[in-house]
Short mmCIF file of C-alpha atoms in Angstrom, two decimals:
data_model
loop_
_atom_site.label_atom_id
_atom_site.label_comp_id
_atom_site.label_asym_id
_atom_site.label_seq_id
_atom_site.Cartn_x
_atom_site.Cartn_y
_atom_site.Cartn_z
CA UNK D 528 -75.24 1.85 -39.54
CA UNK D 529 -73.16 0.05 -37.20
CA UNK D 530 -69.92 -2.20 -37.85
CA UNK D 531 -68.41 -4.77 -35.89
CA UNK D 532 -65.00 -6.01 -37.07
CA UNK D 533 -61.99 -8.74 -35.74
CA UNK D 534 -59.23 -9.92 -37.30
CA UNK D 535 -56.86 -12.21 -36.07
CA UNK D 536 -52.69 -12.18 -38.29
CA UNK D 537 -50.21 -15.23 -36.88
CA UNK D 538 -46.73 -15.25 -38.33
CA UNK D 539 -45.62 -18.93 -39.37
CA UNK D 540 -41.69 -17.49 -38.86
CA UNK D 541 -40.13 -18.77 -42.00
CA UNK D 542 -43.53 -20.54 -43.09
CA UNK D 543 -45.58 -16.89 -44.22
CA UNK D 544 -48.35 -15.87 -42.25
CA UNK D 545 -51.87 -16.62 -42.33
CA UNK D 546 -54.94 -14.31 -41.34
CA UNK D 547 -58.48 -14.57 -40.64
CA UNK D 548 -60.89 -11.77 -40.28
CA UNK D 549 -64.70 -11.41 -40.11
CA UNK D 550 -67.23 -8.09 -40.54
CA UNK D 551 -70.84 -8.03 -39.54
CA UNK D 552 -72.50 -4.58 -40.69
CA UNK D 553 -75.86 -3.60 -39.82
CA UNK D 554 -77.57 -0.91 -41.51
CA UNK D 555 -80.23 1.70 -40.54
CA UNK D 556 -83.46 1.26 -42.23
CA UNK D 557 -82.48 -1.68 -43.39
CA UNK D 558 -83.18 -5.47 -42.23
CA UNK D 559 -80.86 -7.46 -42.22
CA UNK D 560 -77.27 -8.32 -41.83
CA UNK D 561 -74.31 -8.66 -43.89
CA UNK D 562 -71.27 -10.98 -43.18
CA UNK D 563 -68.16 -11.20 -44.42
CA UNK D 564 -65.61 -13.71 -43.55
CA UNK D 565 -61.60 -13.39 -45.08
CA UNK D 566 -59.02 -16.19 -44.76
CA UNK D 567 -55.39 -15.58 -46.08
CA UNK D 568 -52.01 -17.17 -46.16
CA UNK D 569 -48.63 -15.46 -47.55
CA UNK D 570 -45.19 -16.59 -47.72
CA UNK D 571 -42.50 -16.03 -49.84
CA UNK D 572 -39.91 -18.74 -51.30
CA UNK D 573 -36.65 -17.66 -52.74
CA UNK D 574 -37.71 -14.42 -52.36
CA UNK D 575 -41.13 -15.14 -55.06
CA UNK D 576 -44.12 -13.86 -52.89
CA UNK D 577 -47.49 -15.93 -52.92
CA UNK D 578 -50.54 -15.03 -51.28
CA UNK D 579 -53.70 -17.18 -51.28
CA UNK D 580 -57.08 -15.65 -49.98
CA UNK D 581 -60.75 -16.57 -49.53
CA UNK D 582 -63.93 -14.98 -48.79
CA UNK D 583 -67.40 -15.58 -48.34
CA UNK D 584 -70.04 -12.31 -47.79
CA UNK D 585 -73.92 -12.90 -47.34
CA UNK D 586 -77.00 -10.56 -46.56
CA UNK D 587 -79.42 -12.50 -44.36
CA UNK D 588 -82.41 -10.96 -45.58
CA UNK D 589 -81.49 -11.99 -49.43
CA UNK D 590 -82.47 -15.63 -50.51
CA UNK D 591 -79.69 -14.80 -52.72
CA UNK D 592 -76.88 -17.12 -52.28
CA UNK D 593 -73.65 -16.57 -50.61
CA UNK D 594 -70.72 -14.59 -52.54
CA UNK D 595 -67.91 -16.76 -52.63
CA UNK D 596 -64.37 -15.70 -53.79
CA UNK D 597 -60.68 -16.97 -54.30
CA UNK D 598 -57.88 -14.84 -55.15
CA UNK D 599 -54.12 -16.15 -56.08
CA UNK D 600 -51.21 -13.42 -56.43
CA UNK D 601 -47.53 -14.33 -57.21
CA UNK D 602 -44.85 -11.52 -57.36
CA UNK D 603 -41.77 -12.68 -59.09
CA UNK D 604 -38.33 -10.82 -58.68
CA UNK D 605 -36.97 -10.93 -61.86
CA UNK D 606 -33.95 -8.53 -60.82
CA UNK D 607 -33.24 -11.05 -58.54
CA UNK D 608 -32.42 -14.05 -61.03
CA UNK D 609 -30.51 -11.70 -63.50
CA UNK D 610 -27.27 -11.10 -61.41
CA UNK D 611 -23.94 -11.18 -63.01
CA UNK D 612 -25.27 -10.02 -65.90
CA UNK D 613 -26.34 -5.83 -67.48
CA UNK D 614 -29.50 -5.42 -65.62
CA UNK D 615 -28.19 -6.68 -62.31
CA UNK D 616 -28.48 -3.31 -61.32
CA UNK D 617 -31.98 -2.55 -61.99
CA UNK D 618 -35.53 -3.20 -60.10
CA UNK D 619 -38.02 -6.05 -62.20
CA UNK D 620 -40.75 -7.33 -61.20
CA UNK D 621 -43.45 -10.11 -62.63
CA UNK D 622 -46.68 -9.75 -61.11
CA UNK D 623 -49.80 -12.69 -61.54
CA UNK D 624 -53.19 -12.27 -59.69
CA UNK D 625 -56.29 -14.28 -60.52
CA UNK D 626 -59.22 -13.69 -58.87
CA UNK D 627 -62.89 -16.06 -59.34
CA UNK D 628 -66.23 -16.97 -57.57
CA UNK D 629 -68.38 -19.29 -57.23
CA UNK D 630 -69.93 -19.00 -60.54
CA UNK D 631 -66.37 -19.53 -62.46
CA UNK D 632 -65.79 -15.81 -63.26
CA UNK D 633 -62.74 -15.69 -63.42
CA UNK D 634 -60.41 -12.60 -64.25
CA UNK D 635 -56.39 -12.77 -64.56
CA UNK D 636 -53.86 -9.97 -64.62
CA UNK D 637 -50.02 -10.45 -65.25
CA UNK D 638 -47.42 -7.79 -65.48
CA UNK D 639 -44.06 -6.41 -65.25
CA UNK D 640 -43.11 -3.32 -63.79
CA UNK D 641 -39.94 -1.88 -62.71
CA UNK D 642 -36.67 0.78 -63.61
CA UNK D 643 -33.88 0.99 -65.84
CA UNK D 644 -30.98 2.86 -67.06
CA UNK D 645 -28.40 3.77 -65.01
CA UNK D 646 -29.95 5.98 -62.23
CA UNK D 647 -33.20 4.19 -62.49
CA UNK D 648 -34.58 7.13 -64.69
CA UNK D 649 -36.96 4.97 -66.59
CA UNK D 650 -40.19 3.47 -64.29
CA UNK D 651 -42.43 1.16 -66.70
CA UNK D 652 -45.20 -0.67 -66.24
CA UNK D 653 -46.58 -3.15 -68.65
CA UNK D 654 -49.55 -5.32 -67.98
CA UNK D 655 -52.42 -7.54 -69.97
CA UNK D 656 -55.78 -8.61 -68.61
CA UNK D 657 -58.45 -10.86 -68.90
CA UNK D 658 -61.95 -11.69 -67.84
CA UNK D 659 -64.56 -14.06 -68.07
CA UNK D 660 -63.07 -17.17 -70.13
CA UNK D 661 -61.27 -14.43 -72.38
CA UNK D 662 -64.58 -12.67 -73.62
CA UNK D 663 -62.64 -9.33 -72.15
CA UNK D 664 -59.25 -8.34 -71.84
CA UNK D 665 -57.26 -4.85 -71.77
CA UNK D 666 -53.74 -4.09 -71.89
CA UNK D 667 -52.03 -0.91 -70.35
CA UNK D 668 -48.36 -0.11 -71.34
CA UNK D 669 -47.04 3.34 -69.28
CA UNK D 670 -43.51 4.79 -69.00
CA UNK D 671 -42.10 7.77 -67.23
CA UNK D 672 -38.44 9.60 -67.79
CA UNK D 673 -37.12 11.64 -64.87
CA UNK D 674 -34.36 13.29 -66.65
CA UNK D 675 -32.12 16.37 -65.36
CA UNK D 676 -34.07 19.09 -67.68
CA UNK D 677 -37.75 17.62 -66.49
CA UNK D 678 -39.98 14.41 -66.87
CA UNK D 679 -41.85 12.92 -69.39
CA UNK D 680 -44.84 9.94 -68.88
CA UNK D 681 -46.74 8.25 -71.54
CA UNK D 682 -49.19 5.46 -71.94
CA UNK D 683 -51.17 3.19 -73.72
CA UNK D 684 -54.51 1.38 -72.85
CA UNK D 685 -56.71 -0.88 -74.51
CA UNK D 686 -59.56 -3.24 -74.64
CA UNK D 687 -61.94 -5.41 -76.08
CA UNK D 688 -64.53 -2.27 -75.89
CA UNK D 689 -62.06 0.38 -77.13
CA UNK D 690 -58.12 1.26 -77.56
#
């Protein structure tokens, strides 16, 4: 197998920063190449981070058509809009990604993680997904305590296939 990679990252100063890559892989035994090409931009306004990113990855040996994908993330802050008030003090975060192809399958994911009480002793995560127009989703809900005698982490997970 043999790989051949470049990438190419320009900052944009207080614009983001956009990126372009590109792969070619050959493998042994194989006809054939694959080729995969990445474009990306990220920036962050009042301290809300967006990233945008596109791909495209194709065997030349398949008849198959190219694989074509978009992805949108947004990482909100939340600490950040709640000074002045009790949970100035603590880290809170809202987190969106969508990701879809070329054939509209589409699958979201939005969440909030962060710490609380006074120390940050409490880490939680909670977050709900979904997939294909809504025909599957999941949920995950996970806590840990780091408390002077020990810790203590617990979770909850479910889906459309099983809780």
């Amino acid at each position: 197998r043999s790989e051949f990679q470049i990438s190419l990252n320009q900052s944009l100063n207080n614009f983001g920063s956009v990126y372009l890559s590109g792969t070619q892989r050959d493998y042994w035994g194989r006809s054939g190449t694959q080729r995969t090409y990445t474009a990306g931009y990220n920036t962050s306004i009042y301290g809300v981070n967006y990233g945008v990113n596109v791909s495209q990855s194709k065997n030349s040996d398949s008849n198959n058509k190219a694989d074509k994908r978009l992805s949108l993330n947004v990482s909100v802050p939340l600490s950040r809009f709640l000074a002045g008030n009790t949970y100035a003090g603590y880290n809170m975060n809202m987190n969106y990604a969508m990701n879809t192809d070329q054939d509209h399958n589409t699958s979201q994911q939005m969440g909030v993680s962060g710490t609380a009480m006074s120390d940050n002793q409490l880490s939680y995560n909670l977050s709900q997904s979904t997939a294909n127009h809504g025909q599957g989703y999941g949920g995950n809900l996970s806590a840990t305590y780091n408390g002077s005698a020990g810790s203590v982490t617990g979770g909850y997970n479910y889906s459309n296939n099983q809780r």
